[in-house]
GROMACS .gro file of C-alpha atoms in nm:
model
  409
    1VAL     CA    1   8.550   4.875   4.738
    2GLY     CA    2   8.760   4.660   4.963
    3TYR     CA    3   9.090   4.600   4.818
    4GLY     CA    4   9.004   4.732   4.503
    5THR     CA    5   8.792   4.998   4.272
    6GLN     CA    6   8.489   4.932   4.080
    7LYS     CA    7   8.250   5.177   3.874
    8LYS     CA    8   7.925   5.226   4.071
    9SER     CA    9   7.739   5.121   3.750
   10SER     CA   10   7.913   4.767   3.803
   11LEU     CA   11   7.840   4.700   4.163
   12THR     CA   12   7.597   4.412   4.223
   13GLY     CA   13   7.632   4.440   4.613
   14ALA     CA   14   7.455   4.673   4.847
   15VAL     CA   15   7.699   4.972   4.907
   16ALA     CA   16   7.616   5.298   5.060
   17SER     CA   17   7.834   5.618   5.042
   18ILE     CA   18   7.812   5.873   5.309
   19SER     CA   19   7.931   6.217   5.222
   20PRO     CA   20   8.167   6.376   5.489
   21LYS     CA   21   7.971   6.711   5.460
   22GLU     CA   22   7.649   6.530   5.577
   23LEU     CA   23   7.842   6.393   5.879
   24SER     CA   24   7.970   6.722   5.984
   25LYS     CA   25   7.623   6.898   5.992
   26LEU     CA   26   7.528   6.761   6.319
   27PRO     CA   27   7.813   6.778   6.601
   28GLN     CA   28   7.859   6.440   6.769
   29SER     CA   29   8.093   6.306   7.015
   30ASN     CA   30   8.120   5.964   6.827
   31LEU     CA   31   8.116   5.926   6.453
   32GLY     CA   32   7.875   5.620   6.490
   33ALA     CA   33   7.588   5.854   6.633
   34ALA     CA   34   7.637   6.085   6.320
   35LEU     CA   35   7.536   5.787   6.099
   36GLN     CA   36   7.170   5.788   6.222
   37GLY     CA   37   6.927   5.835   5.942
   38ARG     CA   38   7.212   5.860   5.685
   39SER     CA   39   7.166   5.504   5.514
   40PRO     CA   40   6.866   5.276   5.465
   41GLY     CA   41   6.914   4.958   5.655
   42VAL     CA   42   7.155   5.087   5.895
   43SER     CA   43   7.018   5.118   6.259
   44VAL     CA   44   7.207   5.315   6.519
   45THR     CA   45   7.125   5.346   6.890
   46THR     CA   46   7.306   5.562   7.166
   47ASP     CA   47   7.312   5.585   7.530
   48GLY     CA   48   7.062   5.852   7.551
   49GLY     CA   49   7.163   6.159   7.790
   50VAL     CA   50   7.518   6.010   7.858
   51ALA     CA   51   7.801   6.213   7.723
   52GLY     CA   52   8.012   6.015   7.489
   53GLY     CA   53   7.770   5.727   7.542
   54ALA     CA   54   7.832   5.393   7.361
   55VAL     CA   55   7.699   5.361   7.021
   56ASN     CA   56   7.557   5.044   6.890
   57ILE     CA   57   7.526   4.998   6.500
   58LEU     CA   58   7.334   4.724   6.337
   59ILE     CA   59   7.338   4.674   5.946
   60ARG     CA   60   7.028   4.494   5.802
   61GLY     CA   61   6.937   4.375   6.164
   62ALA     CA   62   7.106   4.145   6.408
   63SER     CA   63   7.260   3.826   6.216
   64SER     CA   64   7.404   3.659   6.522
   65LEU     CA   65   7.321   3.582   6.890
   66THR     CA   66   7.676   3.705   7.003
   67ASN     CA   67   7.856   3.981   6.825
   68VAL     CA   68   7.633   4.183   6.579
   69SER     CA   69   7.865   4.464   6.538
   70PRO     CA   70   7.999   4.546   6.189
   71LEU     CA   71   8.354   4.537   6.081
   72TYR     CA   72   8.520   4.860   6.088
   73VAL     CA   73   8.809   4.938   5.840
   74ILE     CA   74   8.990   5.263   5.888
   75ASP     CA   75   9.262   5.338   5.615
   76GLY     CA   76   9.285   4.947   5.585
   77ALA     CA   77   9.326   4.877   5.954
   78PHE     CA   78   9.051   4.699   6.148
   79ALA     CA   79   8.900   4.866   6.437
   80ASN     CA   80   8.668   4.777   6.738
   81ASN     CA   81   8.469   5.095   6.712
   82LEU     CA   82   8.437   5.438   6.562
   83SER     CA   83   8.548   5.628   6.885
   84GLY     CA   84   8.895   5.656   6.770
   85ILE     CA   85   8.857   5.883   6.464
   86ASN     CA   86   8.776   6.246   6.411
   87THR     CA   87   8.484   6.318   6.186
   88ALA     CA   88   8.670   6.620   6.028
   89ASP     CA   89   8.954   6.397   5.911
   90ILE     CA   90   8.705   6.167   5.696
   91GLU     CA   91   8.759   6.183   5.316
   92ASN     CA   92   8.523   5.888   5.216
   93MET     CA   93   8.285   5.655   5.406
   94GLU     CA   94   8.141   5.342   5.255
   95ILE     CA   95   7.892   5.086   5.402
   96LEU     CA   96   7.891   4.731   5.261
   97LYS     CA   97   7.567   4.594   5.377
   98ASP     CA   98   7.516   4.241   5.219
   99ALA     CA   99   7.685   3.903   5.240
  100ALA     CA  100   7.908   3.987   4.937
  101ALA     CA  101   8.138   4.155   5.179
  102ALA     CA  102   8.242   3.823   5.324
  103ALA     CA  103   8.406   3.755   4.990
  104ILE     CA  104   8.638   4.029   5.056
  105TYR     CA  105   8.693   4.020   5.434
  106GLY     CA  106   8.576   3.671   5.533
  107SER     CA  107   8.358   3.593   5.821
  108ARG     CA  108   8.422   3.906   6.016
  109ALA     CA  109   8.219   4.098   5.752
  110ALA     CA  110   7.908   3.872   5.837
  111ASN     CA  111   7.751   4.177   6.015
  112GLY     CA  112   7.854   4.449   5.748
  113VAL     CA  113   8.163   4.651   5.672
  114ILE     CA  114   8.211   5.025   5.737
  115LEU     CA  115   8.500   5.145   5.528
  116ILE     CA  116   8.671   5.483   5.610
  117SER     CA  117   8.939   5.668   5.408
  118THR     CA  118   9.104   5.969   5.586
  119LYS     CA  119   9.229   6.296   5.421
  120ARG     CA  120   9.557   6.307   5.251
  121GLY     CA  121   9.756   6.601   5.149
  122LYS     CA  122   9.762   6.755   4.797
  123ALA     CA  123  10.045   6.901   4.615
  124GLY     CA  124  10.048   7.292   4.598
  125GLN     CA  125  10.038   7.562   4.857
  126LEU     CA  126  10.023   7.485   5.221
  127GLN     CA  127   9.677   7.489   5.352
  128ILE     CA  128   9.569   7.577   5.705
  129ASN     CA  129   9.208   7.506   5.838
  130LEU     CA  130   9.068   7.603   6.183
  131ASN     CA  131   8.726   7.479   6.278
  132SER     CA  132   8.503   7.518   6.581
  133SER     CA  133   8.151   7.448   6.687
  134TYR     CA  134   7.934   7.514   6.999
  135SER     CA  135   7.627   7.345   7.056
  136LEU     CA  136   7.370   7.311   7.355
  137GLN     CA  137   7.195   6.980   7.433
  138THR     CA  138   6.863   6.986   7.603
  139PRO     CA  139   6.624   6.731   7.737
  140SER     CA  140   6.381   6.659   7.479
  141LYS     CA  141   6.089   6.652   7.738
  142TYR     CA  142   6.020   6.667   8.120
  143LEU     CA  143   5.745   6.424   8.236
  144ASP     CA  144   5.466   6.563   8.422
  145PHE     CA  145   5.478   6.411   8.775
  146ILE     CA  146   5.285   6.511   9.082
  147ASN     CA  147   5.397   6.796   9.302
  148ALA     CA  148   5.437   6.795   9.671
  149GLN     CA  149   5.081   6.917   9.753
  150GLN     CA  150   4.947   6.631   9.532
  151TYR     CA  151   5.172   6.365   9.653
  152ALA     CA  152   5.051   6.456  10.036
  153LYS     CA  153   4.696   6.450   9.913
  154LEU     CA  154   4.734   6.109   9.742
  155MET     CA  155   4.910   5.959  10.054
  156VAL     CA  156   4.639   6.102  10.303
  157ASP     CA  157   4.372   5.947  10.094
  158VAL     CA  158   4.545   5.628  10.081
  159ALA     CA  159   4.594   5.619  10.469
  160THR     CA  160   4.209   5.711  10.487
  161ARG     CA  161   4.109   5.442  10.282
  162GLU     CA  162   4.304   5.194  10.484
  163GLY     CA  163   4.168   5.325  10.820
  164ILE     CA  164   4.519   5.444  10.944
  165THR     CA  165   4.632   5.788  11.066
  166PRO     CA  166   4.802   5.999  10.804
  167PRO     CA  167   5.153   6.076  10.860
  168VAL     CA  168   5.208   6.416  11.025
  169ARG     CA  169   5.445   6.523  10.738
  170LEU     CA  170   5.161   6.521  10.520
  171THR     CA  171   4.898   6.700  10.738
  172SER     CA  172   4.990   6.912  11.035
  173GLN     CA  173   5.357   6.947  10.955
  174PHE     CA  174   5.325   6.972  10.577
  175ASN     CA  175   5.551   7.240  10.444
  176PRO     CA  176   5.428   7.386  10.104
  177ALA     CA  177   5.763   7.551  10.046
  178ILE     CA  178   5.917   7.227   9.968
  179ASP     CA  179   5.855   7.086   9.632
  180GLN     CA  180   6.156   6.916   9.478
  181ASP     CA  181   6.139   6.828   9.110
  182TYR     CA  182   6.404   6.551   9.076
  183GLN     CA  183   6.380   6.531   8.689
  184LYS     CA  184   6.538   6.881   8.690
  185LEU     CA  185   6.790   6.796   8.929
  186TRP     CA  186   6.901   6.482   8.728
  187PHE     CA  187   6.861   6.631   8.390
  188GLY     CA  188   6.941   6.974   8.241
  189ASN     CA  189   7.098   7.168   7.949
  190ALA     CA  190   7.460   7.080   7.864
  191PRO     CA  191   7.702   7.249   7.643
  192MET     CA  192   7.933   7.066   7.379
  193TYR     CA  193   8.218   7.248   7.199
  194ASN     CA  194   8.468   7.119   6.945
  195VAL     CA  195   8.799   7.286   6.803
  196GLY     CA  196   9.023   7.132   6.552
  197LEU     CA  197   9.324   7.235   6.345
  198ASP     CA  198   9.448   7.072   6.025
  199ILE     CA  199   9.754   7.144   5.794
  200SER     CA  200   9.809   6.989   5.486
  201GLY     CA  201  10.027   7.050   5.149
  202GLY     CA  202  10.332   6.908   4.980
  203SER     CA  203  10.493   6.865   4.639
  204GLU     CA  204  10.448   6.645   4.335
  205ASN     CA  205  10.637   6.371   4.500
  206SER     CA  206  10.570   6.420   4.866
  207THR     CA  207  10.241   6.522   5.048
  208PHE     CA  208  10.115   6.537   5.406
  209TYR     CA  209   9.808   6.596   5.616
  210SER     CA  210   9.823   6.656   6.000
  211SER     CA  211   9.542   6.731   6.231
  212VAL     CA  212   9.474   6.792   6.600
  213ASN     CA  213   9.131   6.797   6.771
  214TYR     CA  214   8.966   6.856   7.118
  215LEU     CA  215   8.602   6.779   7.211
  216ASN     CA  216   8.430   6.861   7.528
  217GLN     CA  217   8.076   6.730   7.592
  218GLU     CA  218   7.882   6.792   7.922
  219SER     CA  219   7.609   6.557   7.980
  220ILE     CA  220   7.230   6.633   8.028
  221LEU     CA  221   7.274   6.369   8.307
  222ALA     CA  222   7.403   6.539   8.630
  223TYR     CA  223   7.787   6.475   8.728
  224SER     CA  224   7.892   6.306   8.395
  225ASN     CA  225   8.103   6.442   8.111
  226PHE     CA  226   8.306   6.325   7.814
  227LYS     CA  227   8.642   6.461   7.666
  228ARG     CA  228   8.818   6.352   7.334
  229TYR     CA  229   9.171   6.435   7.219
  230ASP     CA  230   9.258   6.345   6.860
  231ALA     CA  231   9.613   6.371   6.654
  232ARG     CA  232   9.668   6.241   6.293
  233ILE     CA  233   9.923   6.251   6.032
  234ASN     CA  234   9.915   6.095   5.695
  235THR     CA  235  10.187   6.123   5.446
  236SER     CA  236  10.252   5.983   5.087
  237GLN     CA  237  10.583   5.957   4.923
  238LYS     CA  238  10.649   5.887   4.552
  239ARG     CA  239  10.962   5.819   4.362
  240ASN     CA  240  10.953   5.679   3.988
  241LYS     CA  241  10.759   5.345   4.023
  242PHE     CA  242  10.757   5.329   4.405
  243LYS     CA  243  10.501   5.479   4.624
  244LEU     CA  244  10.463   5.472   5.008
  245ASP     CA  245  10.146   5.577   5.195
  246GLU     CA  246  10.141   5.612   5.574
  247SER     CA  247   9.873   5.696   5.833
  248ILE     CA  248   9.873   5.698   6.201
  249SER     CA  249   9.629   5.850   6.456
  250VAL     CA  250   9.615   5.864   6.831
  251ASN     CA  251   9.308   5.906   7.021
  252ARG     CA  252   9.229   5.957   7.377
  253THR     CA  253   8.870   5.958   7.560
  254GLU     CA  254   8.810   6.059   7.914
  255SER     CA  255   8.475   5.991   8.020
  256LYS     CA  256   8.307   6.025   8.368
  257PRO     CA  257   7.989   5.843   8.363
  258ASN     CA  258   7.720   5.858   8.656
  259TYR     CA  259   7.640   5.515   8.755
  260ALA     CA  260   7.444   5.623   9.052
  261TYR     CA  261   7.155   5.707   8.839
  262SER     CA  262   6.971   5.400   8.709
  263GLY     CA  263   6.647   5.545   8.587
  264ALA     CA  264   6.515   5.576   8.941
  265ALA     CA  265   6.610   5.770   9.258
  266TYR     CA  266   6.531   5.480   9.478
  267GLY     CA  267   6.235   5.644   9.645
  268TYR     CA  268   6.390   5.991   9.653
  269ASP     CA  269   6.188   6.114   9.377
  270ILE     CA  270   5.929   6.190   9.671
  271PRO     CA  271   5.879   6.577   9.622
  272LEU     CA  272   5.856   6.640   9.985
  273LEU     CA  273   6.212   6.557  10.053
  274PRO     CA  274   6.476   6.813   9.906
  275ALA     CA  275   6.792   6.633   9.780
  276LYS     CA  276   7.007   6.905   9.893
  277ASN     CA  277   6.967   7.157  10.195
  278THR     CA  278   7.041   7.509  10.129
  279ASP     CA  279   7.104   7.612  10.487
  280LYS     CA  280   7.251   7.289  10.617
  281SER     CA  281   7.042   7.303  10.926
  282LEU     CA  282   6.689   7.184  10.880
  283TRP     CA  283   6.766   6.848  10.730
  284GLY     CA  284   7.027   6.618  10.860
  285THR     CA  285   7.322   6.630  10.604
  286ASN     CA  286   7.685   6.543  10.513
  287SER     CA  287   7.950   6.810  10.471
  288GLU     CA  288   7.835   6.866  10.118
  289GLY     CA  289   7.486   6.932  10.223
  290PHE     CA  290   7.290   6.650  10.066
  291ALA     CA  291   6.979   6.527  10.257
  292GLY     CA  292   6.970   6.155  10.343
  293GLY     CA  293   6.750   5.884  10.495
  294LEU     CA  294   6.398   5.869  10.400
  295GLN     CA  295   6.155   5.846  10.708
  296SER     CA  296   5.852   5.658  10.739
  297GLU     CA  297   5.661   5.975  10.778
  298TYR     CA  298   5.685   6.069  10.418
  299TYR     CA  299   5.506   5.768  10.284
  300ILE     CA  300   5.262   5.462  10.359
  301ALA     CA  301   5.398   5.143  10.400
  302ASN     CA  302   5.306   4.871  10.161
  303PRO     CA  303   5.115   4.686  10.300
  304PRO     CA  304   4.990   4.963  10.535
  305SER     CA  305   4.993   4.718  10.834
  306THR     CA  306   5.372   4.679  10.832
  307PRO     CA  307   5.479   4.757  11.183
  308ASN     CA  308   5.765   5.032  11.212
  309PRO     CA  309   5.803   5.070  10.841
  310THR     CA  310   6.158   5.203  10.748
  311PHE     CA  311   6.316   5.327  10.430
  312THR     CA  312   6.705   5.322  10.473
  313THR     CA  313   6.831   5.340  10.116
  314ASN     CA  314   7.089   5.604  10.039
  315ASN     CA  315   7.023   5.935   9.859
  316MET     CA  316   7.133   5.835   9.511
  317PHE     CA  317   7.157   6.205   9.388
  318ALA     CA  318   7.414   6.259   9.669
  319THR     CA  319   7.589   5.913   9.589
  320GLY     CA  320   7.626   6.065   9.221
  321ALA     CA  321   7.768   6.407   9.357
  322LEU     CA  322   8.020   6.253   9.587
  323SER     CA  323   8.143   5.940   9.368
  324HIS     CA  324   8.412   5.923   9.109
  325PHE     CA  325   8.385   5.719   8.795
  326ASN     CA  326   8.634   5.750   8.517
  327GLU     CA  327   8.664   5.539   8.209
  328ASN     CA  328   8.969   5.621   7.987
  329TYR     CA  329   9.084   5.486   7.646
  330THR     CA  330   9.386   5.528   7.457
  331ILE     CA  331   9.363   5.422   7.087
  332ILE     CA  332   9.640   5.404   6.824
  333THR     CA  333   9.557   5.323   6.448
  334GLY     CA  334   9.802   5.291   6.203
  335SER     CA  335   9.891   5.179   5.865
  336ALA     CA  336  10.146   5.189   5.592
  337LYS     CA  337  10.136   5.064   5.228
  338ALA     CA  338  10.436   5.025   4.989
  339SER     CA  339  10.362   4.979   4.624
  340TYR     CA  340  10.573   4.915   4.334
  341GLU     CA  341  10.481   4.916   3.944
  342ILE     CA  342  10.654   4.597   3.813
  343ALA     CA  343  10.514   4.645   3.472
  344LYS     CA  344  10.255   4.881   3.309
  345GLY     CA  345   9.922   4.809   3.476
  346LEU     CA  346  10.092   4.548   3.720
  347VAL     CA  347  10.130   4.679   4.073
  348TYR     CA  348  10.257   4.476   4.380
  349SER     CA  349  10.170   4.624   4.727
  350LEU     CA  350  10.273   4.532   5.089
  351GLY     CA  351  10.055   4.672   5.355
  352LEU     CA  352  10.084   4.658   5.735
  353ASN     CA  353   9.796   4.773   5.946
  354GLY     CA  354   9.745   4.777   6.321
  355PHE     CA  355   9.513   4.872   6.601
  356TYR     CA  356   9.617   4.925   6.971
  357GLN     CA  357   9.382   5.010   7.250
  358VAL     CA  358   9.460   5.064   7.619
  359SER     CA  359   9.172   5.110   7.878
  360THR     CA  360   9.147   5.204   8.235
  361SER     CA  361   8.836   5.204   8.431
  362THR     CA  362   8.809   5.354   8.808
  363TYR     CA  363   8.517   5.332   9.013
  364ASP     CA  364   8.571   5.521   9.348
  365ILE     CA  365   8.280   5.599   9.598
  366PRO     CA  366   8.428   5.741   9.922
  367SER     CA  367   8.298   5.674  10.250
  368PHE     CA  368   8.034   5.927  10.386
  369THR     CA  369   7.746   5.939  10.601
  370LEU     CA  370   7.392   6.085  10.526
  371LEU     CA  371   7.158   6.140  10.826
  372ASP     CA  372   6.772   6.149  10.845
  373ILE     CA  373   6.563   6.447  10.917
  374ASN     CA  374   6.593   6.432  11.281
  375GLY     CA  375   6.992   6.413  11.248
  376LYS     CA  376   6.987   6.051  11.348
  377ASN     CA  377   6.981   5.701  11.199
  378PRO     CA  378   7.307   5.758  11.003
  379ALA     CA  379   7.312   5.575  10.643
  380ILE     CA  380   7.676   5.490  10.621
  381GLN     CA  381   7.859   5.442  10.291
  382ASN     CA  382   8.184   5.249  10.305
  383ARG     CA  383   8.439   5.332  10.058
  384SER     CA  384   8.442   5.126   9.764
  385TYR     CA  385   8.730   5.138   9.498
  386THR     CA  386   8.772   4.923   9.173
  387GLN     CA  387   9.018   4.971   8.903
  388THR     CA  388   9.024   4.765   8.575
  389LYS     CA  389   9.304   4.786   8.335
  390GLY     CA  390   9.326   4.610   7.978
  391ASP     CA  391   9.489   4.646   7.629
  392TYR     CA  392   9.416   4.489   7.304
  393PHE     CA  393   9.616   4.461   7.002
  394GLN     CA  394   9.557   4.330   6.633
  395TYR     CA  395   9.736   4.368   6.320
  396THR     CA  396   9.704   4.246   5.950
  397MET     CA  397   9.949   4.224   5.673
  398ASP     CA  398   9.837   4.231   5.315
  399ASN     CA  399  10.021   4.113   4.995
  400LEU     CA  400   9.837   4.226   4.686
  401LEU     CA  401   9.908   4.195   4.313
  402SER     CA  402   9.681   4.399   4.104
  403PHE     CA  403   9.644   4.444   3.715
  404LYS     CA  404   9.446   4.756   3.568
  405ARG     CA  405   9.469   4.831   3.208
  406THR     CA  406   9.228   4.975   2.963
  407ILE     CA  407   9.190   4.794   2.624
  408GLY     CA  408   9.016   4.935   2.337
  409GLU     CA  409   8.862   5.239   2.497
   0.00000   0.00000   0.00000
């Protein structure tokens, strides 16, 4: 626990241990998501439907108005999140839940601590493990919305009640063949596959553990996905009273979110208007065949007395298809610990731990034009390009003198 060891029967603080086997039962793109339901008092929320979405962890509720995230410690190195670690590399995971953790790590532990130790090699024969998984993600439920015919009847009833002439697209020019379900355009089944390889072994005085991993997760939300690449090497060297442990991992994530979707299709959820034209002739389209420009004959203005009602918003489904959003992160986590036994039971150790993160975010919406049903009134999207780069580095140095000896056993 923290910088030392204790018997479980002697613990007075709230500490929970999570078995790596439990974490590996449910494939996840982020280790934090795998903690859901694993420990009492630990709340985990994720960005539903978004591949590689952010994971928010609360230990015993929010204890601050600003930062409420716990402290993450991976092989002694402090980390900002759990996206830089492969679940298959974990040997032990412990969660320190109460204020006693502050006695070990200071005020940074006010929101709890998640301690992770990764696997190390064992003396003996060389071991090679290859693991892979494939899973299919599906929307839990589609909501039951009205169809095109029901929508047309509703709008005609509203127009009749208000004493105005119903739009022709809802009466004489109503086309029953057009019935667009926007839910199933935005959301659908998505695969996720993961493959990893680890090699470990060594002798009595020198051991190693190395691994590589690749994860590809498509999103149930259209036009978004997530990829992650992991590489790790852990070594241990021992000679007489001297011991050196080293760990280093490199992690890269490539995320393509869909910021065009914001929970509503901005009026384009009207089932009478197709999002994409199959023959590219009936509806005004751009070169990709996406419909654009919602005309007043598809709806009743609010209030109905509004003269010449218009609706000029862009087709957000088309915007999502044509836009390019990329968020890439490279994380390097490393630690080295040298220890020397000065006398029997008395050990001095020096540890150096570091965490380095480089991020690049690119939001590129190209210029395009979407036309209305008559091939007129173009809705022009001017190009928008934004790129943001950042880097973050932190390190800690530990000098520890410990004494451990059993007397009168």
